[in-house]
Amino acid sequence: MSQTNAILEKPDAEALAKTKLRSDFVWGVSTSAYQIEGAAAEDGRGPSIWDTRCRTAGGVVNGDTGDVACDHYHRYEDDIALMRDLGVDAYRFSVAWPRVLPRGRGAVNDKGLDFYDRVIDGALAAGIEPWLCVYHWDLPQALHDQGGWANRDCAGWYADYAALLARRYGDRVKRWITFNEFSVFTLFGYAIPWAAPGITDREQHLRAIHHVNLAHGAGVDVIRDLVPGASIGAVHNRQRVLPEGDRAENVEAAALLDEHWNLAFCDPQLLGHYSPRVAKAIEPYVQAGDMARICRPMDWFGLNHYGPIFAKADPTRAWGYGWGDAPPDSPTHGVGWAVFPDAFRDELLEITRRYRMPIVITENGCGGNDTPDESGAIDDQHRINYLRLYNAKMHEAIRAGADVRGYFVWSLLDNFEWGSGYGNRFGIVHVDFATQKRTPKASARWYADLIKSERFRA
Ligand code: IFM
């Protein structure tokens, strides 16, 4: 057993103690449109900034694209059957904005809307509640060409798009998510160019932060207005930010990254103000009444959590900070991300302390390079151990007062992992991308058993 991964290979039994969950606790799996659908040029779908990114030299490892991905557009019925076999209560998916509005606004693509009708109806028929995420990073290219999130009008375009979805699906979908991981797509899209649209510009980053916050507020209002009984959340990726080592400039770098990563969206949306450094920098873009437009009543806090992140000073980057390394002896999982289960518990408790609301864990999971053995089985014990440990920390947080209402694994399927292409596999179901064959991994069986046993205890 390698020392670094000892925590994953031999979790301490005491650390796995359980508490009783609410009887309405929701167990689910998460996916997102661009990562699984494929059919990128089919049935009238327009291009998104990710289609462009995939065609930009150096944009994605191996030049991989989401053109086919998991071909979920054609295989959604099989994928719903996989979810039914897992026994999940809920399926969190996202709608591809350019599939339903190929140019982002204006002409509607009926075939695109029909596709999500089929997914929603199929999930409901299988006894699985659809949780709809309005935006998971695939901005229509046509809107980016008009300034994208750096243009204040984008908040209104988003509200119109959200209204279209609310009118169409609100009779069947009651769980709505405005955005997935605000800070990731704004930071990596506009400041550290690791994601679409791949811009490096402080001013555009600040504008994007504020306009996305305005879009969120407007989206909450239209969904609340159009969907009777809607339960609305926003999904924030909160990860503790630690300095690489203890040099003062790295400590400073971590403090600024913490504001951009953990506070720039949660605080204005839930407390009605920006955190100190962001507030100062963003002032030129804030108009009278904006904070009230952004801070709308929410039903729950969506948390995506994987592990802590590390910052170091890097004068070549837009904000003077860059990604740092975890201490060399840190436990890591397959894709090299740090594994600190305690940080997950602490994050749940910090959200409880700071925002005082119910929490749904909308993503948690573990990447790796899982390959089938000779018999075709995929024995991903590393993922099972990760999920066991993180679940145990969720129980610990609940015992300490966190009001956790649900847990979704990222992800149902191996999929297009953005800039890493198909190399990082996060699925509990293996996908052979050459044949599109799905094979549940050992972790899928483990998750199905966990859900059964938790229901039994409830
Ligand atoms: O694949 C992503 C997902 O789109 C957003 N959250 C993190 C996942 C793993 O990197």
PDB file of C-alpha atoms in Angstrom, residues 291-410:
ATOM      1  CA  MET A 291     -27.546  43.653  -4.528  1.00  0.00           C
ATOM      2  CA  ALA A 292     -31.287  43.273  -3.928  1.00  0.00           C
ATOM      3  CA  ARG A 293     -31.628  41.802  -7.435  1.00  0.00           C
ATOM      4  CA  ILE A 294     -28.950  39.211  -6.618  1.00  0.00           C
ATOM      5  CA  CYS A 295     -29.984  38.273  -3.074  1.00  0.00           C
ATOM      6  CA  ARG A 296     -33.231  36.338  -3.573  1.00  0.00           C
ATOM      7  CA  PRO A 297     -34.793  33.839  -1.180  1.00  0.00           C
ATOM      8  CA  MET A 298     -33.353  30.364  -1.757  1.00  0.00           C
ATOM      9  CA  ASP A 299     -34.619  26.978  -0.601  1.00  0.00           C
ATOM     10  CA  TRP A 300     -31.347  25.114  -0.217  1.00  0.00           C
ATOM     11  CA  PHE A 301     -27.597  25.371  -0.732  1.00  0.00           C
ATOM     12  CA  GLY A 302     -26.088  23.039  -3.346  1.00  0.00           C
ATOM     13  CA  LEU A 303     -22.560  21.993  -2.429  1.00  0.00           C
ATOM     14  CA  ASN A 304     -20.075  20.420  -4.814  1.00  0.00           C
ATOM     15  CA  HIS A 305     -17.014  19.300  -2.934  1.00  0.00           C
ATOM     16  CA  TYR A 306     -13.974  17.214  -3.814  1.00  0.00           C
ATOM     17  CA  GLY A 307     -11.029  18.306  -1.684  1.00  0.00           C
ATOM     18  CA  PRO A 308      -9.058  21.406  -0.706  1.00  0.00           C
ATOM     19  CA  ILE A 309      -7.191  23.474  -3.287  1.00  0.00           C
ATOM     20  CA  PHE A 310      -3.779  25.118  -2.972  1.00  0.00           C
ATOM     21  CA  ALA A 311      -2.656  28.583  -4.046  1.00  0.00           C
ATOM     22  CA  LYS A 312       0.709  30.209  -4.619  1.00  0.00           C
ATOM     23  CA  ALA A 313       1.805  33.622  -5.790  1.00  0.00           C
ATOM     24  CA  ASP A 314       2.214  33.717  -9.565  1.00  0.00           C
ATOM     25  CA  PRO A 315       2.835  37.145 -11.077  1.00  0.00           C
ATOM     26  CA  THR A 316       2.212  35.804 -14.596  1.00  0.00           C
ATOM     27  CA  ARG A 317      -1.469  35.229 -13.819  1.00  0.00           C
ATOM     28  CA  ALA A 318      -4.238  37.860 -14.035  1.00  0.00           C
ATOM     29  CA  TRP A 319      -4.660  38.199 -10.256  1.00  0.00           C
ATOM     30  CA  GLY A 320      -1.105  37.360  -9.228  1.00  0.00           C
ATOM     31  CA  TYR A 321      -2.008  33.931  -7.914  1.00  0.00           C
ATOM     32  CA  GLY A 322      -1.847  30.506  -9.483  1.00  0.00           C
ATOM     33  CA  TRP A 323      -2.529  26.909  -8.562  1.00  0.00           C
ATOM     34  CA  GLY A 324      -0.215  25.542  -5.893  1.00  0.00           C
ATOM     35  CA  ASP A 325       0.688  21.978  -4.973  1.00  0.00           C
ATOM     36  CA  ALA A 326      -0.573  20.008  -1.989  1.00  0.00           C
ATOM     37  CA  PRO A 327       2.119  18.955   0.505  1.00  0.00           C
ATOM     38  CA  PRO A 328       4.047  16.058  -1.068  1.00  0.00           C
ATOM     39  CA  ASP A 329       2.808  13.490   1.467  1.00  0.00           C
ATOM     40  CA  SER A 330      -0.897  14.352   0.996  1.00  0.00           C
ATOM     41  CA  PRO A 331      -3.295  11.571   0.113  1.00  0.00           C
ATOM     42  CA  THR A 332      -4.512  11.993  -3.444  1.00  0.00           C
ATOM     43  CA  HIS A 333      -6.974  10.175  -5.664  1.00  0.00           C
ATOM     44  CA  GLY A 334      -6.494   8.923  -9.208  1.00  0.00           C
ATOM     45  CA  VAL A 335      -6.426  12.336 -10.890  1.00  0.00           C
ATOM     46  CA  GLY A 336      -4.083  13.787  -8.299  1.00  0.00           C
ATOM     47  CA  TRP A 337      -6.627  15.787  -6.300  1.00  0.00           C
ATOM     48  CA  ALA A 338      -6.060  15.990  -2.565  1.00  0.00           C
ATOM     49  CA  VAL A 339      -8.221  13.748  -0.381  1.00  0.00           C
ATOM     50  CA  PHE A 340      -9.067  15.422   2.947  1.00  0.00           C
ATOM     51  CA  PRO A 341     -12.381  14.018   4.192  1.00  0.00           C
ATOM     52  CA  ASP A 342     -12.270  16.236   7.301  1.00  0.00           C
ATOM     53  CA  ALA A 343     -12.329  19.290   5.053  1.00  0.00           C
ATOM     54  CA  PHE A 344     -15.661  18.073   3.667  1.00  0.00           C
ATOM     55  CA  ARG A 345     -17.163  17.880   7.169  1.00  0.00           C
ATOM     56  CA  ASP A 346     -15.728  21.299   8.000  1.00  0.00           C
ATOM     57  CA  GLU A 347     -17.157  22.790   4.802  1.00  0.00           C
ATOM     58  CA  LEU A 348     -20.634  21.496   5.633  1.00  0.00           C
ATOM     59  CA  LEU A 349     -20.353  23.029   9.085  1.00  0.00           C
ATOM     60  CA  GLU A 350     -18.992  26.321   7.763  1.00  0.00           C
ATOM     61  CA  ILE A 351     -21.929  26.629   5.314  1.00  0.00           C
ATOM     62  CA  THR A 352     -24.295  25.912   8.196  1.00  0.00           C
ATOM     63  CA  ARG A 353     -22.637  28.586  10.332  1.00  0.00           C
ATOM     64  CA  ARG A 354     -22.382  31.231   7.632  1.00  0.00           C
ATOM     65  CA  TYR A 355     -25.613  30.782   5.643  1.00  0.00           C
ATOM     66  CA  ARG A 356     -27.910  28.841   7.981  1.00  0.00           C
ATOM     67  CA  MET A 357     -29.793  26.822   5.402  1.00  0.00           C
ATOM     68  CA  PRO A 358     -30.473  23.248   4.303  1.00  0.00           C
ATOM     69  CA  ILE A 359     -27.694  21.743   2.209  1.00  0.00           C
ATOM     70  CA  VAL A 360     -27.828  19.272  -0.656  1.00  0.00           C
ATOM     71  CA  ILE A 361     -24.509  17.737  -1.669  1.00  0.00           C
ATOM     72  CA  THR A 362     -24.958  18.015  -5.422  1.00  0.00           C
ATOM     73  CA  GLU A 363     -21.553  16.569  -6.369  1.00  0.00           C
ATOM     74  CA  ASN A 364     -18.958  14.465  -4.639  1.00  0.00           C
ATOM     75  CA  GLY A 365     -16.822  11.820  -6.245  1.00  0.00           C
ATOM     76  CA  CYS A 366     -13.495  10.684  -7.383  1.00  0.00           C
ATOM     77  CA  GLY A 367     -11.641  10.555 -10.698  1.00  0.00           C
ATOM     78  CA  GLY A 368      -9.341   7.835 -11.914  1.00  0.00           C
ATOM     79  CA  ASN A 369      -8.139   5.929 -14.904  1.00  0.00           C
ATOM     80  CA  ASP A 370     -10.383   2.918 -14.346  1.00  0.00           C
ATOM     81  CA  THR A 371      -9.797   0.150 -16.842  1.00  0.00           C
ATOM     82  CA  PRO A 372     -11.658  -3.151 -17.092  1.00  0.00           C
ATOM     83  CA  ASP A 373      -9.779  -6.309 -16.068  1.00  0.00           C
ATOM     84  CA  GLU A 374      -9.624  -9.397 -18.303  1.00  0.00           C
ATOM     85  CA  SER A 375     -13.157 -10.371 -17.353  1.00  0.00           C
ATOM     86  CA  GLY A 376     -14.415  -6.881 -18.196  1.00  0.00           C
ATOM     87  CA  ALA A 377     -15.054  -5.942 -14.524  1.00  0.00           C
ATOM     88  CA  ILE A 378     -13.928  -2.625 -13.051  1.00  0.00           C
ATOM     89  CA  ASP A 379     -12.944  -2.964  -9.434  1.00  0.00           C
ATOM     90  CA  ASP A 380     -12.617   0.693  -8.368  1.00  0.00           C
ATOM     91  CA  GLN A 381     -11.945   0.138  -4.675  1.00  0.00           C
ATOM     92  CA  HIS A 382     -10.225   3.534  -4.489  1.00  0.00           C
ATOM     93  CA  ARG A 383     -13.548   5.206  -5.365  1.00  0.00           C
ATOM     94  CA  ILE A 384     -15.526   3.062  -2.927  1.00  0.00           C
ATOM     95  CA  ASN A 385     -13.151   4.005  -0.139  1.00  0.00           C
ATOM     96  CA  TYR A 386     -13.283   7.675  -1.074  1.00  0.00           C
ATOM     97  CA  LEU A 387     -17.089   7.659  -1.138  1.00  0.00           C
ATOM     98  CA  ARG A 388     -17.286   5.750   2.156  1.00  0.00           C
ATOM     99  CA  LEU A 389     -15.000   8.197   3.872  1.00  0.00           C
ATOM    100  CA  TYR A 390     -16.760  11.267   2.511  1.00  0.00           C
ATOM    101  CA  ASN A 391     -20.158   9.808   3.403  1.00  0.00           C
ATOM    102  CA  ALA A 392     -18.934   9.184   6.926  1.00  0.00           C
ATOM    103  CA  LYS A 393     -17.862  12.840   7.171  1.00  0.00           C
ATOM    104  CA  MET A 394     -21.316  13.879   6.002  1.00  0.00           C
ATOM    105  CA  HIS A 395     -22.767  11.857   8.886  1.00  0.00           C
ATOM    106  CA  GLU A 396     -20.327  13.521  11.252  1.00  0.00           C
ATOM    107  CA  ALA A 397     -21.369  16.971  10.034  1.00  0.00           C
ATOM    108  CA  ILE A 398     -25.042  16.087  10.471  1.00  0.00           C
ATOM    109  CA  ARG A 399     -24.342  14.978  14.035  1.00  0.00           C
ATOM    110  CA  ALA A 400     -22.649  18.312  14.628  1.00  0.00           C
ATOM    111  CA  GLY A 401     -25.662  20.275  13.353  1.00  0.00           C
ATOM    112  CA  ALA A 402     -25.512  20.506   9.528  1.00  0.00           C
ATOM    113  CA  ASP A 403     -28.937  20.148   7.923  1.00  0.00           C
ATOM    114  CA  VAL A 404     -28.002  17.916   4.966  1.00  0.00           C
ATOM    115  CA  ARG A 405     -30.965  16.872   2.820  1.00  0.00           C
ATOM    116  CA  GLY A 406     -29.399  14.902  -0.018  1.00  0.00           C
ATOM    117  CA  TYR A 407     -26.277  13.490  -1.637  1.00  0.00           C
ATOM    118  CA  PHE A 408     -25.513  13.117  -5.370  1.00  0.00           C
ATOM    119  CA  VAL A 409     -22.503  11.231  -6.701  1.00  0.00           C
ATOM    120  CA  TRP A 410     -20.497  12.814  -9.505  1.00  0.00           C
TER     121      TRP A 410
END
